[in-house]
Coordinates of C-alpha atoms and ligand atoms in Angstrom, one line a residue:
X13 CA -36.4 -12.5 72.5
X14 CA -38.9 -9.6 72.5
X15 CA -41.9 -11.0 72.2
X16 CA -44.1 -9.9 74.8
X17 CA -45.6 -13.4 77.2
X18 CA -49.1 -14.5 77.0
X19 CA -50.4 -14.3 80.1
X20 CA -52.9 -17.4 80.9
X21 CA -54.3 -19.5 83.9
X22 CA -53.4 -23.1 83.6
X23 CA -56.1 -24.9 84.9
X24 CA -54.0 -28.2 85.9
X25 CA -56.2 -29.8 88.4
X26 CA -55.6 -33.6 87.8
X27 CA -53.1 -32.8 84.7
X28 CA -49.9 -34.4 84.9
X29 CA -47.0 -32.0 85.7
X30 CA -43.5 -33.4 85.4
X31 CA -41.0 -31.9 88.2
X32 CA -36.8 -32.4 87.2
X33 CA -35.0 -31.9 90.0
X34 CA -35.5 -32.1 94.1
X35 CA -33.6 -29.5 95.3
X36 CA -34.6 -25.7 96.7
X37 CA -36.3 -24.9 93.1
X38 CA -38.3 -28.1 93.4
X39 CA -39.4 -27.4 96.9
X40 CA -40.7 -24.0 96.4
X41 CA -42.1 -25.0 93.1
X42 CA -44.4 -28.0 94.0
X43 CA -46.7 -26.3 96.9
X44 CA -48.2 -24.3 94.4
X45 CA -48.6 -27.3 91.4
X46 CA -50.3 -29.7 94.1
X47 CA -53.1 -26.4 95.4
X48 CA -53.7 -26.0 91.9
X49 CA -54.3 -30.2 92.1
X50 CA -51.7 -31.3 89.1
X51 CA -50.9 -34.8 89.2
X52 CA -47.3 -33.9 90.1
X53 CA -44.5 -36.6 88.9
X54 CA -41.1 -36.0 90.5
X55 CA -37.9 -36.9 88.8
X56 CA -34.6 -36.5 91.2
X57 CA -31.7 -38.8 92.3
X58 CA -32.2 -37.4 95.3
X59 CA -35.1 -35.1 97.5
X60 CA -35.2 -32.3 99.9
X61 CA -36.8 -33.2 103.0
X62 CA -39.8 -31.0 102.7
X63 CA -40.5 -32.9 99.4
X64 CA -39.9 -36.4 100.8
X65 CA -42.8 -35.2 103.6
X66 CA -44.9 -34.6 100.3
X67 CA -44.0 -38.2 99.0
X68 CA -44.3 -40.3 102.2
X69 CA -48.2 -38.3 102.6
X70 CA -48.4 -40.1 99.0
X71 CA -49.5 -36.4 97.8
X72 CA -47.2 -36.8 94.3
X73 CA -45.0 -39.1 92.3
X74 CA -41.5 -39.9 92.7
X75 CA -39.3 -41.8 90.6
X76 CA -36.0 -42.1 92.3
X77 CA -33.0 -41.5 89.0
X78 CA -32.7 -39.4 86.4
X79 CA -34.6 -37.8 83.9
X80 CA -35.3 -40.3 81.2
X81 CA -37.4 -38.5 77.9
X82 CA -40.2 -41.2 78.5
X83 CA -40.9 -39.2 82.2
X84 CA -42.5 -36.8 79.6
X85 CA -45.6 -38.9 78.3
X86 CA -48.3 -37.5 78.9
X87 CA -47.1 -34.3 80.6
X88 CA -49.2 -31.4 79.9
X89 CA -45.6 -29.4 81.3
X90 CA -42.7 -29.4 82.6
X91 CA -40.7 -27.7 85.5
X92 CA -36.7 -27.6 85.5
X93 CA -35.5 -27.1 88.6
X94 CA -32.0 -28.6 88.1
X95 CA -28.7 -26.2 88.0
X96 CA -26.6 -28.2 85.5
X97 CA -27.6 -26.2 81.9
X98 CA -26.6 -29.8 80.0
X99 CA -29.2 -32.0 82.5
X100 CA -32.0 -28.9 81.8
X101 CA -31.1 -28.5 78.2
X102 CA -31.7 -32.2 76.9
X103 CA -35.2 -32.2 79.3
X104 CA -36.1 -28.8 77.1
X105 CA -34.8 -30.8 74.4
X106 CA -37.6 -33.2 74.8
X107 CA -40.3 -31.0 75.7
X108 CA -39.8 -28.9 72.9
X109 CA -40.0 -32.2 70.5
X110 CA -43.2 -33.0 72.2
X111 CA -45.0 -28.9 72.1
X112 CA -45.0 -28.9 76.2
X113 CA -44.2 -25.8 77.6
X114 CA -41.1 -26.0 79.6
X115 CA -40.1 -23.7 83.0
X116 CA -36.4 -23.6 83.4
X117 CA -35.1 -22.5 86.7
X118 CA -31.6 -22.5 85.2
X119 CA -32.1 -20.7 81.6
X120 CA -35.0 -17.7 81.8
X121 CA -33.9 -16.7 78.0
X122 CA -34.0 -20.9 76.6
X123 CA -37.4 -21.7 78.7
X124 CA -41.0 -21.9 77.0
X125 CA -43.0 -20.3 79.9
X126 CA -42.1 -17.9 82.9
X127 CA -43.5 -18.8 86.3
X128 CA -45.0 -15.6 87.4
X129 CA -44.2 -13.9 90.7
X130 CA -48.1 -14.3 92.3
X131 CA -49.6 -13.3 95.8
X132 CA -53.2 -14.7 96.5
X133 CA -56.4 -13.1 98.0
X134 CA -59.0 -15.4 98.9
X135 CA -60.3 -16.6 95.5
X136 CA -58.4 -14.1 94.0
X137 CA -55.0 -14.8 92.5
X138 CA -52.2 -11.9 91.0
X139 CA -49.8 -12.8 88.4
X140 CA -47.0 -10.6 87.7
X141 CA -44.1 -11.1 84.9
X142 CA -41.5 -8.8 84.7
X143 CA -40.6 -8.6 81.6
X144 CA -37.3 -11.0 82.4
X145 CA -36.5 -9.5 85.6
X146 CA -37.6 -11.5 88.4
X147 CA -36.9 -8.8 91.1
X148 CA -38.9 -6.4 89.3
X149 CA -42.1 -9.1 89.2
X150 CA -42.0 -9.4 93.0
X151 CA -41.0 -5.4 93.9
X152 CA -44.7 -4.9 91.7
X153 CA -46.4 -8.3 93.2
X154 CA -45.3 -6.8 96.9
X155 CA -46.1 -3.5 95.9
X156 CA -50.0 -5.4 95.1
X157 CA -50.3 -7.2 97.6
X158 CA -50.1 -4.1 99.9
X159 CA -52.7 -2.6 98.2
X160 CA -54.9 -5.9 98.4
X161 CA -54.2 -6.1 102.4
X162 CA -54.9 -2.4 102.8
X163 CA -58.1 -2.0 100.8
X164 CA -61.0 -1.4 101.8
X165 CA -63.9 -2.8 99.7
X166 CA -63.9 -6.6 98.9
X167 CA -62.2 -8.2 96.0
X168 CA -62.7 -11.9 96.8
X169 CA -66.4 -11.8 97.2
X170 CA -67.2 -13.7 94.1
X171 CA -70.8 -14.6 92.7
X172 CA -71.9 -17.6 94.5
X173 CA -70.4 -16.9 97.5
X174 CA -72.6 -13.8 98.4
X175 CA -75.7 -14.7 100.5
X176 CA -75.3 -13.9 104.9
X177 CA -73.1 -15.7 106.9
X178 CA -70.6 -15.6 110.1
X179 CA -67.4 -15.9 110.3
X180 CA -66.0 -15.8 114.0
X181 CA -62.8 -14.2 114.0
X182 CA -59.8 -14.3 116.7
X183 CA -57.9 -10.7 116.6
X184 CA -55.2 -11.7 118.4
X185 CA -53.9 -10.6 121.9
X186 CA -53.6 -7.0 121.1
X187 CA -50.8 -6.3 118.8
X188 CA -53.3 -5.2 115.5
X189 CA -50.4 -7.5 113.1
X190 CA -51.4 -10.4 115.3
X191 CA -54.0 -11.3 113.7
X192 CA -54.2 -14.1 111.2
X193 CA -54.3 -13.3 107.3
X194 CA -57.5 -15.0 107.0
X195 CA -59.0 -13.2 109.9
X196 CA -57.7 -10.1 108.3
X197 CA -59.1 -10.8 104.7
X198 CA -62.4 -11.7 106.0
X199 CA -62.8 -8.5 108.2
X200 CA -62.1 -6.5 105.0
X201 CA -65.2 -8.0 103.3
X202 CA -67.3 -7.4 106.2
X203 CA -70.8 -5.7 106.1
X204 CA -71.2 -5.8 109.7
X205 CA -68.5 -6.1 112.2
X206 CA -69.4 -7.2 116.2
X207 CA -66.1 -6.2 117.8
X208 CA -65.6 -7.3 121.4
X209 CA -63.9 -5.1 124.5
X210 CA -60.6 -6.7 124.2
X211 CA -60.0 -6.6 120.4
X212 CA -57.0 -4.6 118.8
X213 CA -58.5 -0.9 118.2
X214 CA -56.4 -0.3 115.1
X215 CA -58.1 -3.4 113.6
X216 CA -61.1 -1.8 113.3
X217 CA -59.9 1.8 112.1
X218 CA -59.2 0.1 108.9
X219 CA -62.7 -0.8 108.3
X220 CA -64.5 -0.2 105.1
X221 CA -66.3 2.7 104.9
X222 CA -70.3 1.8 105.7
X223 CA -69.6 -1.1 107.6
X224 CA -72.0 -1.2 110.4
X225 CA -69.8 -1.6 113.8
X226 CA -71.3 -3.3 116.8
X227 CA -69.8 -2.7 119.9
X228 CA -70.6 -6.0 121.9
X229 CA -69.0 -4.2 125.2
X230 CA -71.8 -1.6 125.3
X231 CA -74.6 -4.0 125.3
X232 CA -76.9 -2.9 128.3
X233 CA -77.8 -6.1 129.8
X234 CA -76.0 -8.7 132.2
X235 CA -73.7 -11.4 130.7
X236 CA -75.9 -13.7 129.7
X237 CA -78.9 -11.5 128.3
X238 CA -75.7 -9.7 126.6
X239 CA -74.9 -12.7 125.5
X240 CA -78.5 -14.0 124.2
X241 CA -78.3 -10.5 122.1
X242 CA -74.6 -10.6 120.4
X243 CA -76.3 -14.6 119.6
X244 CA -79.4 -12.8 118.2
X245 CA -77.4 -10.0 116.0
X246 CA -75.2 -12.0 114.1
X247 CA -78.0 -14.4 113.2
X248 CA -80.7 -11.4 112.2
X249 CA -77.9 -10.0 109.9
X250 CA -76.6 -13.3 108.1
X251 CA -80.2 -13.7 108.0
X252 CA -80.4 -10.5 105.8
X253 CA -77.9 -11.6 103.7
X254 CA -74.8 -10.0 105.7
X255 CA -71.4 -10.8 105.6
X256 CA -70.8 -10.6 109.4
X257 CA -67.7 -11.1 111.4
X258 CA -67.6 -11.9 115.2
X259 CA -64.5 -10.6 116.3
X260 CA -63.3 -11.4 119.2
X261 CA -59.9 -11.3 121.5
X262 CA -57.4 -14.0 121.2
X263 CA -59.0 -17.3 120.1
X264 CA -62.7 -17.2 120.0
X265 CA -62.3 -20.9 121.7
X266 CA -60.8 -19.4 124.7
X267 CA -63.0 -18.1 127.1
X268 CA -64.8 -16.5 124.6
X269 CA -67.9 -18.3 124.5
X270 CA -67.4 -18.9 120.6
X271 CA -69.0 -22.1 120.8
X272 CA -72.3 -20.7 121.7
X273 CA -72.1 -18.3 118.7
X274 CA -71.4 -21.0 116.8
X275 CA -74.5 -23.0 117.6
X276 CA -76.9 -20.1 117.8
X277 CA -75.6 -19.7 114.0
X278 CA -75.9 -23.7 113.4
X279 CA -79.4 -23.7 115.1
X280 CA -80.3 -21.0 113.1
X281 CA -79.5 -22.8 109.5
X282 CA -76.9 -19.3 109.0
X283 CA -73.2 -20.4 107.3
X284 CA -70.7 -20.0 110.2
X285 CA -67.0 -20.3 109.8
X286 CA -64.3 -20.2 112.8
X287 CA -60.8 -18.4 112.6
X288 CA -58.3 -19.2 115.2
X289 CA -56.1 -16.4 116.9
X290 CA -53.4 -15.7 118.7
X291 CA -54.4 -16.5 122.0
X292 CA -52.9 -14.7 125.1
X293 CA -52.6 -17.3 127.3
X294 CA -49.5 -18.3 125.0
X295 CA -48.4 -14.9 123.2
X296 CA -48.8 -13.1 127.1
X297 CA -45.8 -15.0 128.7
X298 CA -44.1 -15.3 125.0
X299 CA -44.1 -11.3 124.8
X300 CA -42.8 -11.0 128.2
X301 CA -39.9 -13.4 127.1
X302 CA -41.8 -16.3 129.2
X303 CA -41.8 -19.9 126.6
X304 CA -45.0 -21.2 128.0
X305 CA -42.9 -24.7 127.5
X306 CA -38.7 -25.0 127.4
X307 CA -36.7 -28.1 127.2
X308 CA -35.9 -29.5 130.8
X309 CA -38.1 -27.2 132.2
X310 CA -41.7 -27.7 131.5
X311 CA -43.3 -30.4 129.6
X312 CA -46.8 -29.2 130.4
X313 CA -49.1 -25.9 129.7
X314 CA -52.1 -25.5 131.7
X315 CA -54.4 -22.9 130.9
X316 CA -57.1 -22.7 133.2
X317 CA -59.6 -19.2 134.5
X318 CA -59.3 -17.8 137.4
X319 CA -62.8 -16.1 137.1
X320 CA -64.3 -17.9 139.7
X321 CA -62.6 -18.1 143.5
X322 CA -61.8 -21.8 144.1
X323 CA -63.9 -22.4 147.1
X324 CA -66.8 -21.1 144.6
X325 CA -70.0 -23.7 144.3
X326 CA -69.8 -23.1 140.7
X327 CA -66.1 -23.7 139.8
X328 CA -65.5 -26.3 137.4
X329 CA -61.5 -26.6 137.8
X330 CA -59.7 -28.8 140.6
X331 CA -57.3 -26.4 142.2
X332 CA -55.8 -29.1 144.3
X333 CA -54.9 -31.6 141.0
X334 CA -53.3 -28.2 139.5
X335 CA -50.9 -27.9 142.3
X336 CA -49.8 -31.4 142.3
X337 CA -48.7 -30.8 138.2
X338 CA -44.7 -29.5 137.9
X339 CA -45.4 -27.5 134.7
X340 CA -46.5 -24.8 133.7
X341 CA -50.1 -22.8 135.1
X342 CA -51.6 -19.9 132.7
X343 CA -54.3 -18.1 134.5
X344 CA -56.3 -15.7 132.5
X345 CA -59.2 -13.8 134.6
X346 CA -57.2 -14.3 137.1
X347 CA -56.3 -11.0 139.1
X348 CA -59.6 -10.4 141.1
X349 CA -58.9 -13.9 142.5
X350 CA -55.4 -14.2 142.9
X351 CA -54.7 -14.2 147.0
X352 CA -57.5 -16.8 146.8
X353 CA -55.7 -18.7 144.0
X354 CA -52.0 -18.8 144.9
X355 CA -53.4 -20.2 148.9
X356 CA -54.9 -22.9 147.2
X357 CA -51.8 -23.8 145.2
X358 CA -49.4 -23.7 147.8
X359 CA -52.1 -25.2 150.3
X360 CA -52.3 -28.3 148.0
X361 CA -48.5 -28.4 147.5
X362 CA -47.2 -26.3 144.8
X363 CA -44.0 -24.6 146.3
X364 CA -44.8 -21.0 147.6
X365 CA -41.2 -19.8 145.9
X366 CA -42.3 -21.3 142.2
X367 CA -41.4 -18.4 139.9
X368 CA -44.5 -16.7 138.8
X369 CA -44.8 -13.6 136.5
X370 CA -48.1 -11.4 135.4
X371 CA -47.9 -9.7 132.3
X372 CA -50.7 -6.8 131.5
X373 CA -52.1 -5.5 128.4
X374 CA -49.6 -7.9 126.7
X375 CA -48.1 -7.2 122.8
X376 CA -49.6 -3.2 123.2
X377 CA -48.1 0.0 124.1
X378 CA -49.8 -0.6 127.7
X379 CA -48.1 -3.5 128.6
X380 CA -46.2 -4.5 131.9
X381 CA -44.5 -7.3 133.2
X382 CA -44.1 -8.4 136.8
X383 CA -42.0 -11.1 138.1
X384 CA -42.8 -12.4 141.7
X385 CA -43.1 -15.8 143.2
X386 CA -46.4 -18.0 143.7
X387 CA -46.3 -16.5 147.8
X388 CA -45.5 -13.2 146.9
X389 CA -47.3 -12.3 143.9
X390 CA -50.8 -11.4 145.2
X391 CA -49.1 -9.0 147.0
X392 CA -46.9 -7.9 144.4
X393 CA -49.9 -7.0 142.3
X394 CA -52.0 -5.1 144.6
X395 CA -48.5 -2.7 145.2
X396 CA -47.7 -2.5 141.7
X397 CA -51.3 -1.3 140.8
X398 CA -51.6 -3.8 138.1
X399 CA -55.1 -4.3 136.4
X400 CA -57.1 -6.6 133.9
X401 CA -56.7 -7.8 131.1
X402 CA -53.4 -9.7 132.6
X403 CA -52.2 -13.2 132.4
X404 CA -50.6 -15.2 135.6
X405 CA -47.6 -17.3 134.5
X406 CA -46.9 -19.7 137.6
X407 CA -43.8 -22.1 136.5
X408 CA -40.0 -22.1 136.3
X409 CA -40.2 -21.0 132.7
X410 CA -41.0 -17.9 134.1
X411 CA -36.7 -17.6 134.5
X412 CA -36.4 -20.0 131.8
X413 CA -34.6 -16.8 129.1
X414 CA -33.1 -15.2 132.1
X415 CA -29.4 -16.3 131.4
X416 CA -29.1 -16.4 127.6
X417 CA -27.8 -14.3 125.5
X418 CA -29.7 -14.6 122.5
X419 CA -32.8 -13.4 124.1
X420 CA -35.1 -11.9 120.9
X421 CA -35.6 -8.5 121.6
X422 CA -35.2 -6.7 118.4
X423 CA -38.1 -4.1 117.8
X424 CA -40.5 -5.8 114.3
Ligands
SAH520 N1 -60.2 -15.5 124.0 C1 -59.1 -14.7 124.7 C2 -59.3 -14.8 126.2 C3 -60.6 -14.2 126.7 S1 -60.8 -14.1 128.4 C4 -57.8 -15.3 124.3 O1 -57.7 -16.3 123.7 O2 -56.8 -14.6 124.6 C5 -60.1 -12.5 128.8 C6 -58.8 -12.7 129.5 O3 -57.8 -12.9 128.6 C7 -58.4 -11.5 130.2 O4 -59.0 -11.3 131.5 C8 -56.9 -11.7 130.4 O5 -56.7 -12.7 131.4 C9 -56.6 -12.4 129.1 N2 -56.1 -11.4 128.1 C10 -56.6 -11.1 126.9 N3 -55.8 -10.3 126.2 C11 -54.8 -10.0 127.0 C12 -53.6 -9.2 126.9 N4 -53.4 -8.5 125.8 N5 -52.7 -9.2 127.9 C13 -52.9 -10.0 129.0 N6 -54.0 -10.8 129.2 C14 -54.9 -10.8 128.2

């Protein structure tokens, strides 16, 4: 066997594929059949779970035995993913009678075809064989697909897809990794990046070169004739035929007035796209070792802003039904207000000892965690010189880690 492989793209959408075996192999074999849309058709005694949750969402075939040579008809190829060589040498067998190309988990040196070890990029998929050696095919397809998240000019901006459009973009809560691999991809292909106060710095250090950076924080006007002009930018250059992305803290749903971006973009006819993020109002308490839910503890999350004072005409949140919940209170914006806030609570009922925490500049070099109680934590803050951007955890999560032992804490 020296032959060098032919490298091709199958192209199997709606092509029958025939799976033996419904084991591990199986399981990390099928994801990748059904995106490229086969017509999948499973042959096992016997299924992982994560396969039975592809058969019960009716999204392939199973027939529940053996392999029988007649599972073959029609196959355009054929996947062995069984460990017993006899079992996976009569399915070759067949295949090989009938000229379909046969992958054998089992046998490298007796199979017909070699799945590749592959990383994807947008539209944009690598193949890598390695010559026999599947270590060596993922050391290079790692090895690529650090060089495909680190570049810095676009490879999956294909023909047909160029023409302006939007993309709003959550970064995360700070940590530059936090950020989602779309959001990522996306702000690699950007012409024009419109970055907000609170994203990740290092996000945008590895910009392209000639990418046009708008710094939304440094728009001279008040918040909503700021607003109006962030709105009027990201239209003007999709308009032009710029690849722009919003970028904005957290999740651009959360506080971050996405939704008016959105619509400016709908109302303007410009193609607009939303990318979830990290948001902090979760990762805050998680990165100060806070589960914003825990078994027996808290059966709730409420996130609410703290941006207005409660008594103010124009606040939309009822303070007094918050204090009557048991679970858990996330209060972003919250700091300026806070004495104001934890009165109402505990004059509506919530107990002034509930555990309550504040965690600043969460997931960054900066941050820092206070623990305090719903009575004390006002207080707490103003001593501890604490400032924005920090999230108020009020809840007994708050101690919920305190006692174990297996608290995460490893650096990443
Ligand atoms: N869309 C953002 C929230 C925007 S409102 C998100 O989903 O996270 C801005 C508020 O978010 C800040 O005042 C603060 O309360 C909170 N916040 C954002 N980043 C934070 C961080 N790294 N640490 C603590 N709080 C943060």
């Amino acid at each position: 066997m020296s032959a060098n492989p032919y490298p091709l793209g199958l192209r199997l959408a709606g092509r029958r594929v025939v799976v033996v075996g419904g084991g591990a192999v199986a399981t990390r074999r099928v994801p990748a059949l059904l995106d490229a849309g086969a017509d999948v058709f499973l042959v096992a005694p016997e299924l992982t779970p994560a396969l039975r949750a592809h058969v019960d969402a009716g999204r392939l075939h199973w027939a529940e035995r053996r392999f029988a040579p007649d599972d073959l008809d029609g196959a355009w190829l054929v996947q062995v993913a069984v460990d017993d060589p006899v079992a996976a040498a009569s399915v070759s067998a067949v295949a090989a009678e009938r000229r379909i190309f046969c992958v054998r988990a089992d046998d490298r040196a007796a199979a017909t075809a070699w799945t590749p070890a592959v990383t994807r990029h947008g539209p944009v998929t690598v193949a890598v064989l390695g010559g026999g050696d599947p270590h060596r095919a993922m050391a290079v397809r790692d090895a690529i697909r650090g060089l495909l998240r680190a570049r810095k000019d676009p490879v999956s901006t294909v023909a047909g897809s160029a023409g302006g459009r939007v993309a709003l973009v959550g970064a995360g809560p700070g940590d530059p990794e936090l950020i989602t691999v779309r959001g990522w991809r996306l702000l690699t292909e950007a012409d024009v990046v419109v970055a907000d106060r609170l994203v990740p710095g290092l996000l945008l250090d590895e910009l392209r070169p000639g990418v046009e950076l708008v710094d939304a924080s440094k728009i001279p006007y008040g918040p909503s004739r700021a607003q109006e002009e962030i709105n009027r930018i990201i239209v003007d250059r999709a308009a032009a035929g710029r690849v722009v992305v919003r970028l904005k803290g957290g999740d651009p749903y959360v506080f971050g007035r996405g939704g008016e971006e959105l619509l400016a973009c709908a109302e303007a006819g410009v193609p607009v796209t939303v990318v979830p993020g990290v948001t902090s109002s979760i990762a805050a308490p998680a990165a100060a070792g806070i589960p914003v839910t825990h078994r027996a503890v808290a059966h709730e999350f409420t996130v609410v802003s703290g941006h207005l004072a409660p008594d103010a005409p124009a606040s939309l949140v009822r303070w007094d039904a918050l204090a009557a919940l048991r679970g858990t209170l996330v209060v972003l914006m919250g700091l300026k207000n806070l004495a104001a806030i934890a009165a109402t609570l505990i004059a509506h009922g919530r107990p002034a000892d509930t555990p309550a925490a504040v965690v600043q500049e969460a997931t960054t070099d900066g941050q820092q965690v206070l623990r305090s109680t719903l009575g004390a934590v006002a207080d707490d803050v103003v001593a501890s010189g604490l400032r924005p951007p920090a999230v108020v955890v009020v809840g007994d999560v708050v101690h919920a880690l305190d006692i174990s032992e297996v608290r995460p804490s490893h650096p990443v």
